[in-house]
Tab-separated table of C-alpha atoms and ligand atoms in Angstrom:
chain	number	residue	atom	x	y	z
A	18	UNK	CA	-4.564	-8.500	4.259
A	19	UNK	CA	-3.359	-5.404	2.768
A	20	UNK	CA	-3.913	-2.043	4.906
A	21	UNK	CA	-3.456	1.430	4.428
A	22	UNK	CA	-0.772	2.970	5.627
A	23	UNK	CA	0.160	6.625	6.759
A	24	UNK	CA	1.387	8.716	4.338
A	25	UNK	CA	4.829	10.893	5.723
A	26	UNK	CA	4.128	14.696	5.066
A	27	UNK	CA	6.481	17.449	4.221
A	28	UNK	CA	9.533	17.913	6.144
A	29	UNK	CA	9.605	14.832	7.830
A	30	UNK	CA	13.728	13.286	7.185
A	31	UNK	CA	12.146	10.017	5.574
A	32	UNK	CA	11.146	12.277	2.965
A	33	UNK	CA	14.593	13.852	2.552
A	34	UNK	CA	16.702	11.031	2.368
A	35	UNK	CA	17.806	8.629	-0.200
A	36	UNK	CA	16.395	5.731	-0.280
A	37	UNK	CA	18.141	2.204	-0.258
A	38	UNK	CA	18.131	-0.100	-3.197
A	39	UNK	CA	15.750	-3.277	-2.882
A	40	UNK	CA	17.718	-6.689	-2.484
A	41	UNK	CA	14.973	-9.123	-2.415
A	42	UNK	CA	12.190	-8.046	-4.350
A	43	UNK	CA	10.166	-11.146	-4.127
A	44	UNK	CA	10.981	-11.651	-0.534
A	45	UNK	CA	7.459	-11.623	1.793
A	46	UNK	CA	7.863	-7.967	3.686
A	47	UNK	CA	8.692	-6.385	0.270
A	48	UNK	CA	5.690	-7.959	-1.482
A	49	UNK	CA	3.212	-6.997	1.242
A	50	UNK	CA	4.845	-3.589	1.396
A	51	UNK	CA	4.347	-3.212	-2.354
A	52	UNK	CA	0.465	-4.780	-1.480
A	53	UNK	CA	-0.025	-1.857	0.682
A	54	UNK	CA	1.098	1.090	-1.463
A	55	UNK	CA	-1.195	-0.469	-3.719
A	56	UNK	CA	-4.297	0.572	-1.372
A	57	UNK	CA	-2.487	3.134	0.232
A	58	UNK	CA	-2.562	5.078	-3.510
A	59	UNK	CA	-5.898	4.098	-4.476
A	60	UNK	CA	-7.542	5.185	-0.880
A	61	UNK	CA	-5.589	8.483	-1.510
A	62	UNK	CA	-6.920	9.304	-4.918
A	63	UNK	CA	-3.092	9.797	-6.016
A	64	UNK	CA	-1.521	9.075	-8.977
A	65	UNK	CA	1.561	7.840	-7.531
A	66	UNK	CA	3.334	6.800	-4.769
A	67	UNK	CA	6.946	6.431	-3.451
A	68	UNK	CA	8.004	3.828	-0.531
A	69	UNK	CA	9.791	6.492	1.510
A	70	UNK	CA	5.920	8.463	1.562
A	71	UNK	CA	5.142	5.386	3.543
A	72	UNK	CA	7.680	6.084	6.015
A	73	UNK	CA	9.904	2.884	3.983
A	74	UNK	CA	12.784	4.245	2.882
A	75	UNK	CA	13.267	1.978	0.138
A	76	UNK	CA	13.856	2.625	-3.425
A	77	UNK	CA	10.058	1.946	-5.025
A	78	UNK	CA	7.354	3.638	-6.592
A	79	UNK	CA	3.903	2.886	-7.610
A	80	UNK	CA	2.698	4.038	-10.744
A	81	UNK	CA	-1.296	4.337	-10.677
A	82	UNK	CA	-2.554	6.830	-13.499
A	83	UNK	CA	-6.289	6.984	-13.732
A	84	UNK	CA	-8.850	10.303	-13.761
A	85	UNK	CA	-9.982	11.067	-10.311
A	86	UNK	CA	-11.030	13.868	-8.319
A	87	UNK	CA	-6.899	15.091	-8.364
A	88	UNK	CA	-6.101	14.801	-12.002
A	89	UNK	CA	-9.572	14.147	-13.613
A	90	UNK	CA	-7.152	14.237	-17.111
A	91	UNK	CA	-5.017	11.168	-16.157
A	92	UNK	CA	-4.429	8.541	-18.503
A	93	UNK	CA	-5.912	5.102	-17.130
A	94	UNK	CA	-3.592	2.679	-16.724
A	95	UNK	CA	-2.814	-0.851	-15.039
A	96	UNK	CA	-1.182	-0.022	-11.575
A	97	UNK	CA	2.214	-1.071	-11.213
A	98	UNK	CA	4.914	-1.425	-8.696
A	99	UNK	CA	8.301	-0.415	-10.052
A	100	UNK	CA	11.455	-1.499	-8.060
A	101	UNK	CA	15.329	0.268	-8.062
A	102	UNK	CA	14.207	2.330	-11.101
A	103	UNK	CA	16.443	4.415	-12.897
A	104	UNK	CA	15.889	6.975	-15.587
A	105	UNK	CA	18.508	5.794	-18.342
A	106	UNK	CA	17.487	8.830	-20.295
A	107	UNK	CA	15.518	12.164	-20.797
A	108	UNK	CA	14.113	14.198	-23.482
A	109	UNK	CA	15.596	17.350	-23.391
A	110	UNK	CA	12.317	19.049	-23.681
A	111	UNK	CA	10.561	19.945	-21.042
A	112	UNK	CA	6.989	20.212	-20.397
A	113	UNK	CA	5.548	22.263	-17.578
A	114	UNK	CA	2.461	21.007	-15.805
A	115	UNK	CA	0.471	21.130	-12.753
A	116	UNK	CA	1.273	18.556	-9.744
A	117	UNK	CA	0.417	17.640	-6.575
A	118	UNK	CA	1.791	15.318	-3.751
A	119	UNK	CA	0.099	13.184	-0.694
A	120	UNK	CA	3.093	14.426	1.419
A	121	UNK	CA	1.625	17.983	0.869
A	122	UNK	CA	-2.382	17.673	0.767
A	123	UNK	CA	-3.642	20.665	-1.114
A	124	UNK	CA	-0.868	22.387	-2.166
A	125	UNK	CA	-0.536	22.545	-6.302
A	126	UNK	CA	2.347	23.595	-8.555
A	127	UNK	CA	3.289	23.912	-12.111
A	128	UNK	CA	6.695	21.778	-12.571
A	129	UNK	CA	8.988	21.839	-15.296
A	130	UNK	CA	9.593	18.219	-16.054
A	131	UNK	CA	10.944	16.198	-19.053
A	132	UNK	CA	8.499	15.612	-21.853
A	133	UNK	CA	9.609	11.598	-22.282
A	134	UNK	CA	12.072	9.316	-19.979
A	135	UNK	CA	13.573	5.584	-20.662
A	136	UNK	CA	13.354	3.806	-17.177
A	137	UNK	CA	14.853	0.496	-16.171
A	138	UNK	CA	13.407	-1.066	-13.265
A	139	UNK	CA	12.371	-4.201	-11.685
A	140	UNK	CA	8.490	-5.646	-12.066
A	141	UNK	CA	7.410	-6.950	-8.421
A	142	UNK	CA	8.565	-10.987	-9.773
A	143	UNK	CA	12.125	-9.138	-9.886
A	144	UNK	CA	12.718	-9.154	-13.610
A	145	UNK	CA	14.569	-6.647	-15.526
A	146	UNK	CA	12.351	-4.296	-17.567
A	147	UNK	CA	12.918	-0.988	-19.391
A	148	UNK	CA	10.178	1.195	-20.847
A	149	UNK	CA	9.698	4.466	-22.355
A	150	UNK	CA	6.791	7.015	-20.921
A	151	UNK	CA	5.690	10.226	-21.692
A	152	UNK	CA	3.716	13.269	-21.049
A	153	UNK	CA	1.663	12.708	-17.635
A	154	UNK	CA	3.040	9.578	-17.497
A	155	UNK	CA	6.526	10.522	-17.884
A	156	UNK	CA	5.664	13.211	-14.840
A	157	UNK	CA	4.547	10.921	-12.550
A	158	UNK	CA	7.560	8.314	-12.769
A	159	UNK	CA	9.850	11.434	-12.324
A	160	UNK	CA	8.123	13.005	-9.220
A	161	UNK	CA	8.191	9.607	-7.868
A	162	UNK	CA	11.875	8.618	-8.758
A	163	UNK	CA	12.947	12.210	-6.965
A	164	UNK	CA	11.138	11.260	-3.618
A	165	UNK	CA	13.858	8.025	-3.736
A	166	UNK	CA	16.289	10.875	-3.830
A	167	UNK	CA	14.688	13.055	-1.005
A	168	UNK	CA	13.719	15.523	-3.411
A	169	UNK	CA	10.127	17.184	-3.514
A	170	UNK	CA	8.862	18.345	-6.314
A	171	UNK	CA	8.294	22.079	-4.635
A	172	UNK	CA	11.990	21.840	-4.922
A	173	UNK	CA	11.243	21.457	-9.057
A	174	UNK	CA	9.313	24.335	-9.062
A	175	UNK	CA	10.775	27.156	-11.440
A	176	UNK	CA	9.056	30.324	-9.552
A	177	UNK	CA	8.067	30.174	-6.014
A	178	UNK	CA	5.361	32.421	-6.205
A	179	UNK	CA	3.454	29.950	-8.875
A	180	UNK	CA	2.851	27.559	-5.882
A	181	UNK	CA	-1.040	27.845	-5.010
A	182	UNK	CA	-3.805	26.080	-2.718
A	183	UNK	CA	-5.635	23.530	-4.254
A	184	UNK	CA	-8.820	25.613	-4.210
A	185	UNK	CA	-7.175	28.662	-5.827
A	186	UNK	CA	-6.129	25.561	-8.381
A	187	UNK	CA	-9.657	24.562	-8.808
A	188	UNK	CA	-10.964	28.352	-9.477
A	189	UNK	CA	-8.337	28.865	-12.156
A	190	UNK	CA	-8.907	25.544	-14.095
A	191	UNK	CA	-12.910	25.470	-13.139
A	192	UNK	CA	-12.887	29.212	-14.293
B	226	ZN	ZN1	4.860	13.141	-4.142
């Protein structure tokens, strides 16, 4: 039975590490692991979700785009486990748009990101794949890939001072 798990917040070290490439993708602890982010992202209302966020400090992500009460804009989309990703390429132009992150409830920030990446990766049955993404798509997969890296994305952001509360976030775009 899959269960939700706690998500890591802020500051803790999982969070700041880098995380360790996946040997045995279809082994049974990485499956149910990749079960459980499954929930664990869903339960949260996120978008996305990174192993090391789950106090696993293993290098995958979940990507889980659909509109919800975070990102009521997000593309819907099948959710999928991605394993040892790696961004083979970026755009050179950037987009900047708002983000969030279940390791920091209620904070928001606009984040400079690229507009479209090429990732390689493994699918959960351990075969090779490699897909483009873009826009909000392309946003999530890079927030994600940077918390395999200990990187947050307030560490993305290109003026402090443009980092607000979620309900200051709500006035602005309910305004
Ligand atoms: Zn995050």
């Amino acid at each position: 039975m899959p269960r939700i798990l706690q998500i890591a917040q802020l500051g803790h070290p999982v969070l700041q590490a880098r995380a360790e490439e996946v040997e045995g993708v279809t082994e049974p602890q990485i499956q149910s692991l990749i079960n459980d982010m499954l929930i664990t992202v869903m339960d949260a209302n996120g978008v996305g979700l990174a192993a090391p966020q789950v106090y696993a400090p293993v290098r995958i992500i979940i990507v889980a785009s659909r509109p919800g009460v975070r990102y009521p804009d997000a593309p819907e989309m099948e959710p999928a486990a991605m394993i040892n990703p790696e961004i083979l390429w970026a755009s050179e132009e950037q987009v900047t748009g708002w983000e969030g992150c279940l390791s920091a409830p209620g904070v928001r920030a606009p984040v400079p990101r690229a507009e479209q990446v090429t990732l390689q990766y493994l699918t959960r049955n351990g075969e090779q794949n490699e897909a483009a993404f873009t826009a909000f798509l392309a946003r999530i997969i890079q927030h994600e890939c940077d918390h395999l890296d200990g990187i947050s994305f307030l560490e993305r952001v290109a003026h402090p001072r443009e980092i607000v509360m979620e309900k200051e976030f709500l006035r602005r775009t309910e305004g």
